[in-house]
Short mmCIF file of C-alpha atoms in Angstrom, two decimals:
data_model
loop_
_atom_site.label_atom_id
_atom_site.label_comp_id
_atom_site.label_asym_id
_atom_site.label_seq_id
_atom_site.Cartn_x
_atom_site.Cartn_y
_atom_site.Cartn_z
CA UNK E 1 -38.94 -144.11 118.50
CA UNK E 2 -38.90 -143.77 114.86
CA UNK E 3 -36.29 -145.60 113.10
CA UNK E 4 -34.98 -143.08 109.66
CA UNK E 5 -33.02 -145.43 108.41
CA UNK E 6 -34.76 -149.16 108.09
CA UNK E 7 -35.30 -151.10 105.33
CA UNK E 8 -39.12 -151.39 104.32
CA UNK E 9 -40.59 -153.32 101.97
CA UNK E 10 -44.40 -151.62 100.20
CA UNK E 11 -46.16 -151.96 103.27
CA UNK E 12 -43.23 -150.27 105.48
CA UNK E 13 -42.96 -147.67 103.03
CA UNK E 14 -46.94 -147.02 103.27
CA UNK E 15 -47.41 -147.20 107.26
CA UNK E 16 -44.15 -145.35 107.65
CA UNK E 17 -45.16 -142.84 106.03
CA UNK E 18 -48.36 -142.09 107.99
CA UNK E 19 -46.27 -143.39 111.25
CA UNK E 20 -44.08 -140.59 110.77
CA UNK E 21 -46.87 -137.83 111.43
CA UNK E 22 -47.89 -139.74 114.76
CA UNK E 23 -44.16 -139.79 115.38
CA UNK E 24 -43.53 -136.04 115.40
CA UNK E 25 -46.24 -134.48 113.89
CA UNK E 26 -46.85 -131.94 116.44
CA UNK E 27 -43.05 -131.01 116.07
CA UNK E 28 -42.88 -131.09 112.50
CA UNK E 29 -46.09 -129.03 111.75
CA UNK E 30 -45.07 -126.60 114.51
CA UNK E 31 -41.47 -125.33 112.94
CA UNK E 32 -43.69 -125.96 109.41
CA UNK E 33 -46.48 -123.15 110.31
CA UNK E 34 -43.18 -121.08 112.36
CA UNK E 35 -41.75 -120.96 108.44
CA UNK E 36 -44.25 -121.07 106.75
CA UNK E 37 -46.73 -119.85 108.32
CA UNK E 38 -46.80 -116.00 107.18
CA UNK E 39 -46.59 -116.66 103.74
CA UNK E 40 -49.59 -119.25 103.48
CA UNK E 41 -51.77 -116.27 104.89
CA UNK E 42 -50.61 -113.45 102.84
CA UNK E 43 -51.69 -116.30 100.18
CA UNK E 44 -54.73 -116.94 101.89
CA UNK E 45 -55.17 -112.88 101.71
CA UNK E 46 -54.45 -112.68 97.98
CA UNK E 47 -56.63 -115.70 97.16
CA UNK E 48 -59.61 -114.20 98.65
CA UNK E 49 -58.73 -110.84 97.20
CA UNK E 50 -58.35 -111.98 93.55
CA UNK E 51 -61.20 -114.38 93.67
CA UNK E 52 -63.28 -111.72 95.36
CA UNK E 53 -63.16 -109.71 92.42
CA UNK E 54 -63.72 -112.78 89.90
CA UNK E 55 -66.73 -114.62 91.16
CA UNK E 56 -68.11 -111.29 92.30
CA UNK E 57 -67.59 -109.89 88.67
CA UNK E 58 -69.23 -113.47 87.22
CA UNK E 59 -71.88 -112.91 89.02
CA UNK E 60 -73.19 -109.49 87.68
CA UNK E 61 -72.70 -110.82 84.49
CA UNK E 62 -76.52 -110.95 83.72
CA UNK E 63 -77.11 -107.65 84.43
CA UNK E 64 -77.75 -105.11 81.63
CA UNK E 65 -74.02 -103.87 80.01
CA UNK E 66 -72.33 -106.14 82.49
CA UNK E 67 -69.60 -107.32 80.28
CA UNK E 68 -68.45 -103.53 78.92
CA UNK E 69 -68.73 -102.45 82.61
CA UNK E 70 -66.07 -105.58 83.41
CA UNK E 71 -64.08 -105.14 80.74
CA UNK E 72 -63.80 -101.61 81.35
CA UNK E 73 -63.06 -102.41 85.36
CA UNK E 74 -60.22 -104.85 83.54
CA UNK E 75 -58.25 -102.43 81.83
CA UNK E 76 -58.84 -99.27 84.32
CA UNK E 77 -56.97 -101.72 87.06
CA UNK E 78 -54.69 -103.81 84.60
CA UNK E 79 -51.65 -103.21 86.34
CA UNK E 80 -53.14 -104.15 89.95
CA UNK E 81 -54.36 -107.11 88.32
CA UNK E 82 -50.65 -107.80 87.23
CA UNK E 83 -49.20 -106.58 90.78
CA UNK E 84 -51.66 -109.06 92.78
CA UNK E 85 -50.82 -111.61 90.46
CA UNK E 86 -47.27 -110.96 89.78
CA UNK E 87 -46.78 -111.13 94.37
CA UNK E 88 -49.01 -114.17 93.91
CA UNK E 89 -46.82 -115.87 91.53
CA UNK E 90 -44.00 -114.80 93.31
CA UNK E 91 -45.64 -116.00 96.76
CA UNK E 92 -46.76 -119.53 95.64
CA UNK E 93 -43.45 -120.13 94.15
CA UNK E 94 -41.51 -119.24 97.40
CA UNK E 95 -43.68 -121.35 99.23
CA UNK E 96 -43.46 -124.21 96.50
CA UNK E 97 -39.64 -124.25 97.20
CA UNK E 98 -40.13 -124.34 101.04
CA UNK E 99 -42.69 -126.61 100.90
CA UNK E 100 -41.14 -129.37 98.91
CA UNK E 101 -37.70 -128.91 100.79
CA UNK E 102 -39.06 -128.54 104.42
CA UNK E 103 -39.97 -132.29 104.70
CA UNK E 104 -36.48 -133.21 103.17
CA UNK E 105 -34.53 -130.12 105.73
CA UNK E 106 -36.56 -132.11 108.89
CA UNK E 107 -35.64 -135.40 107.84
CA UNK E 108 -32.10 -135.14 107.33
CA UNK E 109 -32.07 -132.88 110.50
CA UNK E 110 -33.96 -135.54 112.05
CA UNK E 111 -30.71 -137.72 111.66
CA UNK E 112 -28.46 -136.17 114.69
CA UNK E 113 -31.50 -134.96 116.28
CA UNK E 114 -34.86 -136.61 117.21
CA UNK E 115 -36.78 -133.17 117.94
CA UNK E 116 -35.37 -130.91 115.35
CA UNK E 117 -35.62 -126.98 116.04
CA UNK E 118 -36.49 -124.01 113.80
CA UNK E 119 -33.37 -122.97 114.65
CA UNK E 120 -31.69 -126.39 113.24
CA UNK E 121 -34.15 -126.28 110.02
CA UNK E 122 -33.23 -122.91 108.77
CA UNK E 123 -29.60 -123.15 109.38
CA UNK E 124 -30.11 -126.37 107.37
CA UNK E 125 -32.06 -123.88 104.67
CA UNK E 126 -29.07 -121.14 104.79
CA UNK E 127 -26.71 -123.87 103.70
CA UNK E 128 -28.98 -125.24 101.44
CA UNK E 129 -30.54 -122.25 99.55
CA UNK E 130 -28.60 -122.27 96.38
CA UNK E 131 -29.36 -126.00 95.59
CA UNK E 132 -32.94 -125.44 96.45
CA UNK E 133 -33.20 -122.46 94.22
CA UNK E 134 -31.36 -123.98 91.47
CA UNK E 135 -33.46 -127.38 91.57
CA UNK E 136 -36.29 -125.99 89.53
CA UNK E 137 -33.40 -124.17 87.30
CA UNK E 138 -31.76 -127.56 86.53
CA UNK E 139 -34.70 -129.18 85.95
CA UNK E 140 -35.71 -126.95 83.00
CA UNK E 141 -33.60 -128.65 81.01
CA UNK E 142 -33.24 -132.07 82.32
CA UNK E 143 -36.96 -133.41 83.73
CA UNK E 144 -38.97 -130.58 82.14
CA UNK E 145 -38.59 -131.97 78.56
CA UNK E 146 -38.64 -135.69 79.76
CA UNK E 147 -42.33 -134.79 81.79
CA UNK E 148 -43.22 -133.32 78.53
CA UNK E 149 -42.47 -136.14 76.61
CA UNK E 150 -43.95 -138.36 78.67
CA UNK E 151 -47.21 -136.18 79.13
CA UNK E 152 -47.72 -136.57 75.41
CA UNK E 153 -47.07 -140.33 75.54
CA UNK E 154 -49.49 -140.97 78.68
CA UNK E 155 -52.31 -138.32 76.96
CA UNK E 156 -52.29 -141.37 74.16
CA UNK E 157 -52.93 -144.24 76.61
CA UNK E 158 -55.32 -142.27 78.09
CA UNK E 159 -57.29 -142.31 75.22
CA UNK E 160 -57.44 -146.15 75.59
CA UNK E 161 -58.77 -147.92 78.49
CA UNK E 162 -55.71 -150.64 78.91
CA UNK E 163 -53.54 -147.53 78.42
CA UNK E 164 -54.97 -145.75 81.26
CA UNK E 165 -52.92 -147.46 84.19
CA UNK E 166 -50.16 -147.16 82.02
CA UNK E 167 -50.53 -143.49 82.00
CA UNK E 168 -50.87 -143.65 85.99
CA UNK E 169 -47.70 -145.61 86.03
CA UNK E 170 -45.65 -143.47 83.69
CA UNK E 171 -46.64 -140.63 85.70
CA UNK E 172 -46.05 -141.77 89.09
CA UNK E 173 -42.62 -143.04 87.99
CA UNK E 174 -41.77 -139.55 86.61
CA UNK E 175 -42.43 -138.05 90.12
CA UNK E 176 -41.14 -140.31 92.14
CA UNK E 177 -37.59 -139.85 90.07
CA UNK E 178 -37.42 -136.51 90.61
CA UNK E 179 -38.16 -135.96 94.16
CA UNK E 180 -35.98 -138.94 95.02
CA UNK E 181 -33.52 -136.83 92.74
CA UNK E 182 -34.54 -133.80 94.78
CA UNK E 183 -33.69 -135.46 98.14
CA UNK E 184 -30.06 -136.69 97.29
CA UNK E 185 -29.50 -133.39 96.18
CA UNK E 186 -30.66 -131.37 99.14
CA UNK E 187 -29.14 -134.17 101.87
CA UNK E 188 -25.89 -135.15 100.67
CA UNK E 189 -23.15 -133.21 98.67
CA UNK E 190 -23.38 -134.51 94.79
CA UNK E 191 -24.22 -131.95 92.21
CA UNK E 192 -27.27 -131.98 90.23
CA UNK E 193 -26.99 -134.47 87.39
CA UNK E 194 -25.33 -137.08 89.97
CA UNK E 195 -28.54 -136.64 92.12
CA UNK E 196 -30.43 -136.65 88.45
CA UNK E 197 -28.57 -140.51 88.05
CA UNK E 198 -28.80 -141.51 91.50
CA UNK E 199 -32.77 -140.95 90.87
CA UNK E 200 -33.09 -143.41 88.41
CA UNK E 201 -30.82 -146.02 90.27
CA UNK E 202 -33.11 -145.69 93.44
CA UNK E 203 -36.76 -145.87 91.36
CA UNK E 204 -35.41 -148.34 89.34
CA UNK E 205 -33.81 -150.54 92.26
CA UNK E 206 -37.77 -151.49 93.36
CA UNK E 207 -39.40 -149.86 90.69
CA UNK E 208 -42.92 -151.65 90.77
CA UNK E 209 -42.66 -151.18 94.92
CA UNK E 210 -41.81 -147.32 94.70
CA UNK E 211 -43.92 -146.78 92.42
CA UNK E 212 -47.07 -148.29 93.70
CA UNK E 213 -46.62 -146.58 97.09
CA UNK E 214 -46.01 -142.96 94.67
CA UNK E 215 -49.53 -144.09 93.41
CA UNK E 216 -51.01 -144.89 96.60
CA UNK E 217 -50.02 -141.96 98.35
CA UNK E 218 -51.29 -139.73 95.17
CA UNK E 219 -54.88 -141.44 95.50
CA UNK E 220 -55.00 -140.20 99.55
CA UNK E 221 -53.86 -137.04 99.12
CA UNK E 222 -56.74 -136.64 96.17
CA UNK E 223 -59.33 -138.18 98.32
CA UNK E 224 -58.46 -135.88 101.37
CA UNK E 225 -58.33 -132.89 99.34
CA UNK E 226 -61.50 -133.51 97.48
CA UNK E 227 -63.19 -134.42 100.66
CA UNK E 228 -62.75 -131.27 101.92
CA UNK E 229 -63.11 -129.52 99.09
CA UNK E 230 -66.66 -130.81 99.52
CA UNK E 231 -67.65 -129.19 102.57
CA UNK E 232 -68.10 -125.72 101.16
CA UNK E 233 -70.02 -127.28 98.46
CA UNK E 234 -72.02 -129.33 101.39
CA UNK E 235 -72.53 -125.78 103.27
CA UNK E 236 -74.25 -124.34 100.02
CA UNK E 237 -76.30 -126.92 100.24
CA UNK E 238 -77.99 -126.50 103.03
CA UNK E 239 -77.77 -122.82 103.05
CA UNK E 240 -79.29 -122.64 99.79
CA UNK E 241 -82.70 -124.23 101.55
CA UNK E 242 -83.37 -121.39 103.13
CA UNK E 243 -85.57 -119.11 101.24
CA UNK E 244 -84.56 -115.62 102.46
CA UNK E 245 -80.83 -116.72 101.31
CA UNK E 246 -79.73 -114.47 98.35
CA UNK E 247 -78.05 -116.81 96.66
CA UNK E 248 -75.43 -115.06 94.62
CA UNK E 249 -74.12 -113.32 97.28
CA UNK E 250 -73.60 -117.23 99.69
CA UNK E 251 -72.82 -118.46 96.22
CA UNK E 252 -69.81 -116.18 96.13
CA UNK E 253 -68.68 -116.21 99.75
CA UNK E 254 -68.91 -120.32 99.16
CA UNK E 255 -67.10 -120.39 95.96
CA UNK E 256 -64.01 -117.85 97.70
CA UNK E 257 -64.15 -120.67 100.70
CA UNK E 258 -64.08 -123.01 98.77
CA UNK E 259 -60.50 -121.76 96.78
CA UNK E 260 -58.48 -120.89 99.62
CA UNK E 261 -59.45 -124.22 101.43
CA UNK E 262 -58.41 -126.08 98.41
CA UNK E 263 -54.97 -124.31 98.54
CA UNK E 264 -54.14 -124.34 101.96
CA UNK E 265 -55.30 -127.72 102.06
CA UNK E 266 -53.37 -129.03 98.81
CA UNK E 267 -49.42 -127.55 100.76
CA UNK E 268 -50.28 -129.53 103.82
CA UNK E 269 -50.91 -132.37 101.84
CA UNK E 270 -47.78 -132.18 99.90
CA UNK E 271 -46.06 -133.01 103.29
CA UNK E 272 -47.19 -136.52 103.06
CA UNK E 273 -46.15 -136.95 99.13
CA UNK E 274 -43.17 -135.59 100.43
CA UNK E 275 -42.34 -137.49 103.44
CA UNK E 276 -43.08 -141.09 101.62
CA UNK E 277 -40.54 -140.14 99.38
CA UNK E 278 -38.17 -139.87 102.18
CA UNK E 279 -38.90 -143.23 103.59
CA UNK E 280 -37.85 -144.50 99.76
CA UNK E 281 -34.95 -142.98 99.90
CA UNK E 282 -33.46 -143.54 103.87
CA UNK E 283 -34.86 -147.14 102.91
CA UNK E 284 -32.66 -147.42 99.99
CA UNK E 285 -29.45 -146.00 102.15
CA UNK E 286 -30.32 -148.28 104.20
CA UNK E 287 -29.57 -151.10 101.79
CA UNK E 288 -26.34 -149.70 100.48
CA UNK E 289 -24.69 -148.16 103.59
CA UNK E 290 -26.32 -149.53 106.30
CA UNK E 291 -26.51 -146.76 108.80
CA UNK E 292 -28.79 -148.32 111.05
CA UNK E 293 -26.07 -151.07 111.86
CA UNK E 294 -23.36 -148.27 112.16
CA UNK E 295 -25.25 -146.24 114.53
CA UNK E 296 -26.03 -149.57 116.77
CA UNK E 297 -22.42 -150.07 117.19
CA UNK E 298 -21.63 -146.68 117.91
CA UNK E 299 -23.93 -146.58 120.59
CA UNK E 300 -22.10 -150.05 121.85
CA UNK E 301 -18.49 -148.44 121.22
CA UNK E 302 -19.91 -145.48 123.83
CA UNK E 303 -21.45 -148.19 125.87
CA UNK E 304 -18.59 -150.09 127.07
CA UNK E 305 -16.44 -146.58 127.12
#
């Protein structure tokens, strides 16, 4: 059984969060594909339409009057090329919102309920919708301005060698505040700038341990990603070997691959970021309210009833 609320110390925090998945992964990525599901492939759909059209128009770029002929294809289809992109936007940022607040709508439901429903999630979501739209909202004026600050500051380590792990640090810590932020928000009652102070309290309460796991967690989901981003490349490879190939056409197909497995791949990934997060935070209500210790002597109290 896996224990929500525990306190963990950095190597808790890191197994837990991997422990989770074995756990109920096969739960949690079912109700996450039920939800989510028809929106990653209309994405998927758009992704290959729109790159399609750009790495197949790249590619005739050689040919004699190639760039009037695209230029001209440009503006004759402008406003398809803002339609597709204006759904896309409007797609990816749907998704975004679900995606970030799924992990945090399953934990919390995961509370009172050890195999949480798609029924349970989305009446979770209903109740939640107006906080999770105006997260982002909030944030415009409160971590927006503070990442852009900071973005400035860490571009000028980076531009040392000493200052680069500073950078990594500075950046880590930034994320880590606001999702933590994001998950008091979304699981208990306070208003935005409470969860926005209650952020800082919890990175700050084992800052070097909350961060390091942030950055730990950041380097796998980069290595997985770019791993399989890989394969298509890998694929061209040998493809590419055989001499009746035409290569700009495999070239193209490859390069399409290679962008809508590099998206699809990058939202499941953001379930792990996510869900270490989580075991952050129900590790620091742990230490403040413990729950675990309430919940034992409820289940005495019904017990001896």
């Amino acid at each position: 059984m896996f224990k929500l609320y525990r306190l963990r110390d950095f190597s808790a925090l890191i197994n837990d969060s991997f422990s989770f998945f074995k756990f109920h992964g096969k739960n949690y990525f079912k109700n996450y594909f039920i939800i989510n599901g028809g929106i990653l492939v209309v994405i998927a759909l758009l992704t290959y339409l729109t790159t399609n059209v750009i790495f197949t128009s790249i590619g005739d770029l050689n040919s004699p009057g190639a760039q009037e002929m695209l230029l001209d294809y440009f503006d004759n289809n402008l406003w398809y090329f803002i339609g597709v992109g204006g759904v896309i936007f409007l797609l990816l940022m749907i998704l975004s919102l679900l995606n970030y607040s799924y992990p945090v709508l399953y934990l919390k439901t995961l509370q009172n309920n050890q195999k949480p429903t798609v029924k349970d999630i989305l009446t979770l979501l209903k109740s939640k919708a107006g906080k999770i739209i105006l997260f982002p909202i909030a944030s415009l004026i409160s971590f927006i301005p503070l990442f852009t600050i900071i973005a400035l500051i860490s571009a000028f380590f980076i531009m040392t060698i000493i200052g680069i792990p500073v950078a990594f640090i500075i950046i880590a810590a930034m994320a880590s505040w606001m999702m933590l932020s994001f998950y008091d928000n979304i699981t208990t009652d306070n208003g935005f700038f409470t969860s926005f102070s209650k952020g800082i309290t919890m990175l700050t309460n084992r800052f070097w341990q909350n961060v390091g796991v942030t950055i730990i967690i950041a380097i796998v989901v980069f290595c997985t990603n770019l791993f399989f981003s890989l394969i298509p490349e890998l694929l061209l490879e040998f493809t590419l070997l055989s001499e009746t190939t035409d290569i700009s056409s495999v070239s193209v197909i490859i390069a399409i691959i290679s962008t809508i497995l590099s998206v699809f791949i990058s939202y499941l990934l953001t379930n792990l970021t996510v869900i270490s997060q989580g075991m952050i935070y129900y590790s620091y209500e742990e230490s403040i309210h413990n729950n675990s210790l309430d919940s034992e002597i409820d289940l005495i109290g019904g017990e001896s009833e």
